[in-house]
Amino acid sequence: MLGLIILGIILLILLIVIVSNVKVVPQAHAYVIERLGTYHVTWSTGLHVKIPCKNAYEIL
C-alpha cells in the first residue's frame, strides 16, 4: 500500500514537470531561449518543449 502511494506521488511530480515545460508560443510573438545564460535559439509560433533546469525563455 505504501509503495502505491509513493509511486503515485512520483508520477504526480513527473506529470507536473512535463506539463510545466511545454510552451505554446502565440501568433505574432517569439520566445528567446537561453541555455545556461547564453543565447541558444528563438522559438517562433507553435508548440515547443524546453529542457527542465537548463533552458530559460524570454518573451519578445
Backbone as CSV, one residue per row, in Angstrom:
resi,resn,N_x,N_y,N_z,CA_x,CA_y,CA_z,C_x,C_y,C_z
1,MET,0.814,-1.192,0.000,0.000,0.000,0.000,0.863,1.264,0.000
2,LEU,1.887,1.268,0.841,2.778,2.424,0.914,3.514,2.621,-0.409
3,GLY,3.856,1.512,-1.061,4.536,1.589,-2.353,3.676,2.255,-3.414
4,LEU,2.381,2.004,-3.406,1.477,2.639,-4.369,1.348,4.134,-4.122
5,ILE,1.357,4.535,-2.863,1.287,5.964,-2.540,2.543,6.676,-3.016
6,ILE,3.685,6.083,-2.760,4.953,6.683,-3.204,5.010,6.742,-4.722
7,LEU,4.580,5.693,-5.394,4.547,5.678,-6.858,3.612,6.761,-7.390
8,GLY,2.464,6.930,-6.755,1.522,7.966,-7.158,2.106,9.363,-7.005
9,ILE,2.822,9.608,-5.908,3.460,10.906,-5.682,4.534,11.157,-6.727
10,ILE,5.343,10.160,-7.029,6.394,10.307,-8.047,5.781,10.590,-9.413
11,LEU,4.720,9.881,-9.778,4.067,10.119,-11.064,3.449,11.509,-11.131
12,LEU,2.884,11.988,-10.017,2.315,13.333,-9.981,3.391,14.395,-10.176
13,ILE,4.514,14.246,-9.517,5.630,15.185,-9.670,6.153,15.160,-11.103
14,LEU,6.284,13.980,-11.678,6.743,13.851,-13.056,5.776,14.530,-14.031
15,LEU,4.490,14.354,-13.822,3.483,14.985,-14.669,3.546,16.510,-14.570
16,ILE,3.730,17.031,-13.371,3.841,18.483,-13.184,5.065,19.028,-13.907
17,VAL,6.190,18.328,-13.831,7.416,18.778,-14.510,7.221,18.775,-16.021
18,ILE,6.601,17.745,-16.557,6.384,17.663,-18.007,5.455,18.763,-18.483
19,VAL,4.333,18.953,-17.795,3.354,19.966,-18.207,3.938,21.379,-18.094
20,SER,4.745,21.637,-17.089,5.300,22.972,-16.912,6.386,23.306,-17.938
21,ASN,6.868,22.318,-18.680,7.914,22.556,-19.661,7.418,22.534,-21.096
22,VAL,6.121,22.405,-21.299,5.527,22.501,-22.629,5.005,23.921,-22.785
23,LYS,5.467,24.636,-23.798,5.088,26.023,-24.019,4.466,26.187,-25.391
24,VAL,3.436,27.022,-25.465,2.809,27.383,-26.733,3.138,28.840,-26.988
25,VAL,3.827,29.110,-28.105,4.163,30.469,-28.487,3.011,31.007,-29.329
26,PRO,2.330,32.069,-28.865,1.197,32.597,-29.620,1.632,33.305,-30.910
27,GLN,0.650,33.551,-31.780,0.942,34.247,-33.033,1.500,35.630,-32.740
28,ALA,2.358,36.099,-33.628,2.989,37.423,-33.562,3.888,37.584,-32.334
29,HIS,4.357,36.483,-31.750,5.296,36.523,-30.638,6.473,35.601,-30.941
30,ALA,7.557,35.822,-30.229,8.718,34.940,-30.315,9.316,34.809,-28.928
31,TYR,9.829,33.650,-28.605,10.498,33.419,-27.333,11.980,33.198,-27.617
32,VAL,12.825,33.911,-26.898,14.271,33.715,-26.996,14.662,32.701,-25.930
33,ILE,15.304,31.631,-26.347,15.702,30.563,-25.433,17.172,30.730,-25.081
34,GLU,17.430,30.764,-23.782,18.801,30.831,-23.289,19.142,29.509,-22.623
35,ARG,20.273,28.967,-22.960,20.751,27.743,-22.329,21.974,28.099,-21.502
36,LEU,21.851,27.918,-20.204,22.911,28.237,-19.244,23.370,29.692,-19.386
37,GLY,22.429,30.592,-19.644,22.710,32.020,-19.669,23.147,32.599,-20.999
38,THR,23.308,31.789,-22.023,23.704,32.304,-23.331,22.619,31.977,-24.358
39,TYR,22.562,32.793,-25.412,21.560,32.597,-26.454,21.688,31.210,-27.072
40,HIS,20.545,30.548,-27.243,20.549,29.222,-27.863,19.741,29.222,-29.161
41,VAL,18.481,29.655,-29.092,17.614,29.619,-30.261,16.419,30.539,-30.010
42,THR,15.730,30.916,-31.077,14.488,31.681,-30.965,13.337,30.793,-31.405
43,TRP,12.325,30.665,-30.531,11.143,29.886,-30.860,10.138,30.773,-31.569
44,SER,9.625,30.305,-32.683,8.552,31.019,-33.372,7.214,30.410,-32.941
45,THR,6.149,30.782,-33.617,4.805,30.337,-33.274,4.701,28.818,-33.257
46,GLY,4.013,28.280,-32.247,3.766,26.843,-32.197,4.016,26.229,-30.836
47,LEU,3.988,24.915,-30.794,4.170,24.142,-29.575,5.641,23.740,-29.439
48,HIS,6.210,23.976,-28.258,7.626,23.668,-28.021,7.787,23.042,-26.647
49,VAL,8.838,22.243,-26.485,9.169,21.622,-25.204,10.565,22.073,-24.819
50,LYS,10.696,22.617,-23.597,12.017,23.056,-23.149,12.619,22.021,-22.211
51,ILE,13.929,22.039,-22.082,14.635,21.123,-21.196,14.575,21.698,-19.781
52,PRO,14.055,20.944,-18.828,13.940,21.474,-17.469,15.301,21.813,-16.870
53,CYS,15.370,22.924,-16.181,16.542,23.378,-15.426,17.733,23.757,-16.296
54,LYS,17.646,23.642,-17.613,18.748,24.038,-18.485,18.381,25.258,-19.316
55,ASN,17.140,25.320,-19.778,16.710,26.403,-20.645,15.870,27.408,-19.881
56,ALA,16.036,28.663,-20.230,15.176,29.732,-19.737,14.671,30.462,-20.974
57,TYR,13.503,31.087,-20.871,12.978,31.794,-22.039,12.543,33.200,-21.672
58,GLU,12.610,34.088,-22.655,12.135,35.452,-22.533,11.161,35.711,-23.664
59,ILE,10.076,36.402,-23.346,9.049,36.688,-24.341,9.410,37.976,-25.060
60,LEU,9.394,37.932,-26.392,9.634,39.143,-27.191,8.346,39.608,-27.805
